[in-house]
Short mmCIF file of C-alpha atoms and ligand atoms in Angstrom, two decimals:
data_model
loop_
_atom_site.label_atom_id
_atom_site.label_comp_id
_atom_site.label_asym_id
_atom_site.label_seq_id
_atom_site.Cartn_x
_atom_site.Cartn_y
_atom_site.Cartn_z
CA MET H 1 15.39 -10.44 -5.06
CA ILE H 2 12.81 -10.60 -2.29
CA GLY H 3 13.73 -10.58 1.38
CA ILE H 4 11.13 -11.02 4.17
CA THR H 5 11.88 -11.02 7.90
CA GLY H 6 9.59 -11.42 10.85
CA LEU H 7 6.47 -10.93 8.81
CA THR H 8 3.37 -11.01 10.92
CA LYS H 9 -0.25 -10.47 9.99
CA SER H 10 -3.48 -10.88 11.89
CA TYR H 11 -7.12 -10.60 10.91
CA ASN H 12 -9.47 -9.81 13.75
CA SER H 13 -6.76 -10.70 16.30
CA ARG H 14 -6.23 -14.11 14.71
CA GLN H 15 -2.61 -14.52 13.52
CA VAL H 16 -2.56 -15.62 9.88
CA LEU H 17 1.20 -15.06 9.36
CA LYS H 18 3.53 -15.76 12.29
CA ASP H 19 6.99 -14.31 12.14
CA VAL H 20 7.75 -15.53 8.59
CA ASP H 21 11.29 -15.27 7.20
CA LEU H 22 11.86 -15.88 3.50
CA ARG H 23 14.43 -15.05 0.83
CA ILE H 24 13.79 -15.44 -2.87
CA LEU H 25 16.86 -15.35 -5.12
CA PRO H 26 16.91 -13.70 -8.56
CA GLY H 27 15.74 -16.23 -11.14
CA GLU H 28 14.45 -18.60 -8.53
CA VAL H 29 11.22 -20.46 -9.02
CA VAL H 30 9.55 -21.11 -5.64
CA ALA H 31 6.35 -23.10 -5.11
CA ILE H 32 4.41 -22.44 -1.92
CA ILE H 33 2.20 -25.34 -0.93
CA GLY H 34 0.16 -26.28 2.10
CA PRO H 35 -3.40 -26.66 3.28
CA SER H 36 -6.15 -24.14 2.75
CA GLY H 37 -6.03 -21.38 5.34
CA ALA H 38 -2.25 -21.78 5.97
CA GLY H 39 -1.60 -18.16 4.97
CA LYS H 40 -0.06 -18.76 1.53
CA SER H 41 -2.20 -16.23 -0.27
CA THR H 42 -1.77 -13.70 2.48
CA LEU H 43 2.02 -14.05 2.28
CA LEU H 44 1.95 -13.47 -1.43
CA ARG H 45 -0.35 -10.50 -1.09
CA CYS H 46 1.94 -8.92 1.52
CA ILE H 47 4.94 -9.08 -0.87
CA ASN H 48 3.32 -6.60 -3.21
CA MET H 49 1.36 -4.80 -0.50
CA LEU H 50 -2.11 -5.91 -1.49
CA GLU H 51 -2.24 -6.56 2.26
CA VAL H 52 -0.31 -4.43 4.75
CA PRO H 53 1.47 -6.59 7.30
CA ASP H 54 1.34 -5.85 11.04
CA ALA H 55 5.03 -6.17 11.50
CA GLY H 56 8.24 -7.21 9.79
CA ARG H 57 10.39 -6.13 6.94
CA ILE H 58 10.14 -6.63 3.22
CA HIS H 59 12.89 -5.85 0.72
CA VAL H 60 12.45 -6.06 -3.01
CA ASP H 61 15.42 -5.75 -5.29
CA GLY H 62 17.42 -4.00 -2.57
CA ARG H 63 14.71 -1.51 -1.64
CA GLN H 64 12.89 -1.56 1.66
CA VAL H 65 9.22 -1.58 0.82
CA PHE H 66 7.88 -2.25 4.30
CA TYR H 67 9.34 -2.01 7.74
CA THR H 68 8.14 -1.46 11.27
CA PRO H 69 9.98 1.20 13.25
CA ASN H 70 9.00 0.81 16.90
CA GLY H 71 7.12 -2.31 15.99
CA ARG H 72 4.53 -0.47 13.86
CA GLY H 73 3.90 -0.50 10.12
CA LYS H 74 4.71 2.65 8.28
CA LEU H 75 3.43 3.81 4.93
CA GLY H 76 4.61 7.38 4.64
CA VAL H 77 5.10 9.55 1.57
CA LEU H 78 8.33 7.84 0.62
CA ASP H 79 6.62 4.50 0.96
CA GLN H 80 3.85 5.62 -1.39
CA PHE H 81 6.41 6.21 -4.08
CA ARG H 82 7.84 2.82 -3.33
CA LEU H 83 4.38 1.32 -3.58
CA THR H 84 4.03 2.66 -7.10
CA TRP H 85 7.50 1.33 -7.92
CA LEU H 86 6.72 -1.99 -6.35
CA ARG H 87 3.56 -2.50 -8.39
CA ARG H 88 5.47 -1.86 -11.55
CA GLU H 89 8.28 -4.31 -10.71
CA ILE H 90 6.31 -7.18 -9.16
CA ALA H 91 3.52 -8.54 -11.30
CA MET H 92 0.74 -10.77 -10.00
CA VAL H 93 -1.36 -13.42 -11.67
CA PHE H 94 -4.58 -14.19 -9.82
CA GLN H 95 -6.79 -17.24 -9.54
CA GLN H 96 -9.68 -15.37 -11.21
CA PHE H 97 -7.53 -13.87 -14.05
CA ASN H 98 -8.67 -10.31 -13.18
CA LEU H 99 -8.62 -9.08 -16.79
CA TRP H 100 -10.49 -5.88 -17.52
CA PRO H 101 -13.83 -7.11 -18.91
CA HIS H 102 -14.58 -4.09 -21.06
CA ARG H 103 -11.18 -4.04 -22.76
CA THR H 104 -10.07 -6.17 -25.60
CA VAL H 105 -7.29 -8.74 -25.02
CA LEU H 106 -4.83 -6.34 -26.78
CA ASP H 107 -5.85 -3.36 -24.64
CA ASN H 108 -5.53 -5.50 -21.50
CA LEU H 109 -1.88 -6.00 -22.43
CA VAL H 110 -1.09 -2.53 -23.69
CA GLU H 111 -2.70 -0.31 -21.08
CA GLY H 112 -0.39 -1.27 -18.23
CA PRO H 113 2.85 -0.28 -19.90
CA VAL H 114 1.28 2.79 -21.48
CA ILE H 115 -0.29 4.12 -18.23
CA ALA H 116 2.19 2.90 -15.64
CA LYS H 117 5.43 3.08 -17.59
CA GLY H 118 4.69 5.82 -20.08
CA GLN H 119 5.42 3.64 -23.13
CA LYS H 120 4.14 4.63 -26.48
CA ARG H 121 1.14 2.64 -27.68
CA THR H 122 2.81 2.14 -31.01
CA ASP H 123 5.70 0.42 -29.19
CA ALA H 124 3.54 -1.58 -26.85
CA VAL H 125 1.21 -3.05 -29.51
CA PRO H 126 3.87 -5.03 -31.37
CA ARG H 127 5.30 -6.33 -28.05
CA ALA H 128 1.82 -7.40 -27.03
CA MET H 129 1.22 -9.18 -30.30
CA GLU H 130 4.52 -11.03 -29.90
CA LYS H 131 3.57 -12.10 -26.39
CA LEU H 132 0.19 -13.31 -27.57
CA ARG H 133 1.83 -15.22 -30.40
CA SER H 134 4.13 -16.94 -27.89
CA VAL H 135 1.10 -18.37 -26.06
CA GLY H 136 -0.82 -19.16 -29.23
CA LEU H 137 -3.41 -16.43 -28.86
CA GLU H 138 -2.53 -13.86 -31.56
CA ASP H 139 -5.93 -14.41 -33.19
CA LYS H 140 -7.65 -13.33 -29.97
CA ALA H 141 -6.18 -9.80 -29.81
CA ASP H 142 -9.50 -8.14 -30.59
CA ALA H 143 -11.63 -10.51 -28.49
CA TYR H 144 -12.99 -9.64 -25.06
CA PRO H 145 -12.06 -11.69 -21.97
CA ALA H 146 -15.60 -13.17 -21.73
CA ASP H 147 -15.14 -14.69 -25.19
CA LEU H 148 -12.14 -16.72 -24.00
CA SER H 149 -11.90 -19.96 -22.02
CA GLY H 150 -10.45 -19.74 -18.52
CA GLY H 151 -7.21 -21.24 -19.77
CA GLN H 152 -6.97 -18.64 -22.52
CA GLN H 153 -7.77 -15.78 -20.11
CA GLN H 154 -5.08 -16.97 -17.73
CA ARG H 155 -2.55 -17.14 -20.66
CA VAL H 156 -3.52 -13.54 -21.43
CA ALA H 157 -3.07 -12.58 -17.75
CA ILE H 158 0.45 -14.05 -17.86
CA CYS H 159 1.15 -12.02 -21.01
CA ARG H 160 -0.13 -8.92 -19.23
CA ALA H 161 2.21 -9.58 -16.32
CA LEU H 162 5.13 -9.97 -18.74
CA MET H 163 4.30 -6.71 -20.54
CA MET H 164 5.52 -4.81 -17.48
CA ASP H 165 8.95 -6.43 -17.71
CA PRO H 166 8.65 -7.33 -14.04
CA LYS H 167 11.50 -8.37 -11.82
CA ALA H 168 9.35 -11.12 -10.42
CA ILE H 169 5.85 -12.62 -10.94
CA LEU H 170 3.66 -13.82 -8.11
CA PHE H 171 1.09 -16.47 -8.94
CA ASP H 172 -1.82 -17.00 -6.57
CA GLU H 173 -3.31 -20.41 -7.40
CA PRO H 174 -3.24 -19.63 -11.12
CA THR H 175 -4.96 -22.86 -12.19
CA SER H 176 -7.42 -23.42 -9.30
CA ALA H 177 -10.32 -21.79 -11.17
CA LEU H 178 -9.81 -23.77 -14.39
CA ASP H 179 -11.54 -26.84 -15.68
CA PRO H 180 -9.16 -29.79 -15.33
CA GLU H 181 -8.59 -30.07 -19.05
CA LEU H 182 -7.37 -26.50 -19.26
CA VAL H 183 -4.89 -26.63 -16.39
CA ASN H 184 -1.97 -27.89 -18.43
CA GLU H 185 -2.12 -25.24 -21.05
CA VAL H 186 -1.42 -22.71 -18.32
CA LEU H 187 1.16 -24.83 -16.44
CA ASP H 188 3.01 -25.40 -19.74
CA ILE H 189 3.37 -21.63 -20.24
CA MET H 190 4.55 -21.27 -16.64
CA ALA H 191 7.11 -24.06 -17.02
CA ARG H 192 8.43 -22.38 -20.18
CA LEU H 193 8.65 -19.07 -18.33
CA ALA H 194 10.52 -20.75 -15.48
CA LYS H 195 13.28 -21.74 -17.91
CA THR H 196 13.79 -18.15 -19.03
CA GLY H 197 15.24 -17.12 -15.64
CA MET H 198 12.16 -15.21 -14.50
CA THR H 199 11.84 -15.03 -10.71
CA MET H 200 8.55 -16.71 -9.88
CA VAL H 201 6.67 -17.31 -6.59
CA ILE H 202 3.76 -19.65 -7.09
CA VAL H 203 1.05 -20.64 -4.61
CA THR H 204 -0.33 -23.88 -6.01
CA HIS H 205 -1.96 -27.19 -5.29
CA GLU H 206 -0.35 -28.76 -8.42
CA MET H 207 2.17 -31.04 -6.74
CA LYS H 208 3.42 -32.56 -9.95
CA PHE H 209 4.17 -29.09 -11.32
CA ALA H 210 5.85 -28.02 -8.04
CA ARG H 211 7.99 -31.14 -8.08
CA GLU H 212 9.07 -30.82 -11.67
CA VAL H 213 9.39 -27.09 -12.16
CA ALA H 214 10.20 -25.40 -8.86
CA ASP H 215 13.77 -24.87 -7.70
CA ARG H 216 12.47 -24.80 -4.13
CA VAL H 217 9.26 -25.84 -2.43
CA ILE H 218 7.96 -24.12 0.70
CA PHE H 219 5.41 -25.88 2.82
CA MET H 220 3.25 -23.65 4.96
CA GLU H 221 0.93 -24.58 7.80
CA HIS H 222 -0.77 -22.46 10.45
CA GLY H 223 0.87 -19.24 9.27
CA GLY H 224 4.42 -20.46 9.26
CA ILE H 225 6.94 -22.21 7.05
CA VAL H 226 7.24 -25.79 8.30
CA ALA H 227 9.41 -27.23 5.60
CA GLU H 228 11.43 -25.95 2.67
CA GLY H 229 14.01 -27.17 0.26
CA PRO H 230 14.48 -28.67 -3.18
CA PRO H 231 11.35 -30.53 -4.31
CA ASP H 232 12.87 -33.99 -3.82
CA GLU H 233 13.68 -33.28 -0.20
CA VAL H 234 10.33 -31.62 0.69
CA PHE H 235 8.23 -34.27 -0.92
CA GLN H 236 10.24 -37.05 0.64
CA HIS H 237 9.61 -35.76 4.16
CA PRO H 238 6.01 -34.61 4.20
P1 ADP U 1 -4.29 -19.93 2.03
O1 ADP U 1 -3.90 -19.10 0.83
O2 ADP U 1 -3.14 -20.73 2.52
O3 ADP U 1 -5.52 -20.74 1.80
P2 ADP U 1 -5.03 -17.42 3.11
O4 ADP U 1 -3.82 -16.58 3.20
O5 ADP U 1 -6.01 -17.18 2.02
O6 ADP U 1 -4.64 -18.95 3.22
O7 ADP U 1 -5.87 -17.25 4.48
C1 ADP U 1 -5.31 -17.53 5.73
C2 ADP U 1 -6.37 -17.31 6.76
O8 ADP U 1 -6.64 -15.96 6.85
C3 ADP U 1 -7.68 -18.03 6.44
O9 ADP U 1 -8.20 -18.49 7.63
C4 ADP U 1 -8.53 -16.92 5.86
O10 ADP U 1 -9.91 -17.14 6.16
C5 ADP U 1 -8.04 -15.70 6.64
N1 ADP U 1 -8.18 -14.43 5.81
C6 ADP U 1 -7.61 -14.24 4.63
N2 ADP U 1 -7.92 -12.99 4.20
C7 ADP U 1 -8.72 -12.47 5.12
C8 ADP U 1 -9.36 -11.20 5.27
N3 ADP U 1 -9.28 -10.23 4.35
N4 ADP U 1 -10.10 -11.02 6.40
C9 ADP U 1 -10.15 -11.93 7.39
N5 ADP U 1 -9.61 -13.13 7.32
C10 ADP U 1 -8.87 -13.40 6.18
P1 ADP U 2 -8.00 -18.17 -1.69
O1 ADP U 2 -8.73 -18.91 -2.78
O2 ADP U 2 -6.85 -17.38 -2.20
O3 ADP U 2 -7.66 -19.03 -0.53
P2 ADP U 2 -10.15 -17.11 -0.24
O4 ADP U 2 -11.32 -17.78 -0.89
O5 ADP U 2 -9.66 -17.68 1.09
O6 ADP U 2 -9.00 -17.04 -1.29
O7 ADP U 2 -10.45 -15.58 -0.04
C1 ADP U 2 -10.89 -14.79 -1.12
C2 ADP U 2 -10.87 -13.36 -0.65
O8 ADP U 2 -11.63 -13.20 0.58
C3 ADP U 2 -9.49 -12.86 -0.36
O9 ADP U 2 -9.40 -11.50 -0.79
C4 ADP U 2 -9.35 -12.94 1.16
O10 ADP U 2 -8.50 -11.99 1.63
C5 ADP U 2 -10.77 -12.76 1.60
N1 ADP U 2 -11.07 -13.55 2.78
C6 ADP U 2 -10.76 -14.80 3.06
N2 ADP U 2 -11.17 -15.19 4.25
C7 ADP U 2 -11.81 -14.16 4.76
C8 ADP U 2 -12.54 -13.93 5.99
N3 ADP U 2 -12.62 -14.91 6.92
N4 ADP U 2 -13.05 -12.73 6.21
C9 ADP U 2 -12.93 -11.74 5.26
N5 ADP U 2 -12.35 -11.89 4.10
C10 ADP U 2 -11.74 -13.07 3.85
#
């Protein structure tokens, strides 16, 4: 589903990702853990090109979305098309929810598919309502994000990701901004989603969740992958 080879990224000549190789299989649920500053978020952001790597290759669903001929990154015309494609196929859920504040919950869900995928609003609205129902928020369709708790906003953000029928969803510390009592309402939705066969890559500090829900855990430190494997193995050998 996602293939990464030799991914390297520096900020101000400091290497944040060092020659990272990673393959994510279709339907796989991968938790990326590790100390703050390890490069977890940067790796995630490179997968959907929110950050442009310095070198390496990235494939998504058989398409090359980034490569470095002669050791240099290239984002030509073809790649711009691929960027648009990539953003439609790989959804992202952020720590700070990133909902549009001046749109209702329903419009937050509907506008993506309508604008980016050309769906009819009349088709998107019932799908959105169904998604909201599945996370217990159908009565919030006409509310604005600021009227919701953090946990509710993040559930809406997950619904918004799903509205695009993505091939994979990237989660960047999806519960780190939440009050402790709201964390589980989001993790429960993610655990349910994991069982549906959705490909998920999750940067998280929730070790219990990683242990119980992930198929594979990747431990990053100093810009590299230092351990990976099934949760039982990785947590046994810290
Ligand atoms: P993690 O997600 O593991 O906490 P990050 O990928 O967020 O790590 O960051 C890795 C390192 O790169 C950190 O030292 C961080 O300060 C630095 N970094 C991240 N983004 C930028 C940026 N846009 N400019 C400069 N340094 C950055
Ligand atoms: P996270 O919670 O994902 O680790 P951070 O708090 O490290 O995020 O970073 C938040 C934002 O600031 C990100 O967009 C990141 O790229 C950017 N950033 C992080 N470190 C630096 C830095 N040293 N210089 C500039 N931007 C940074």
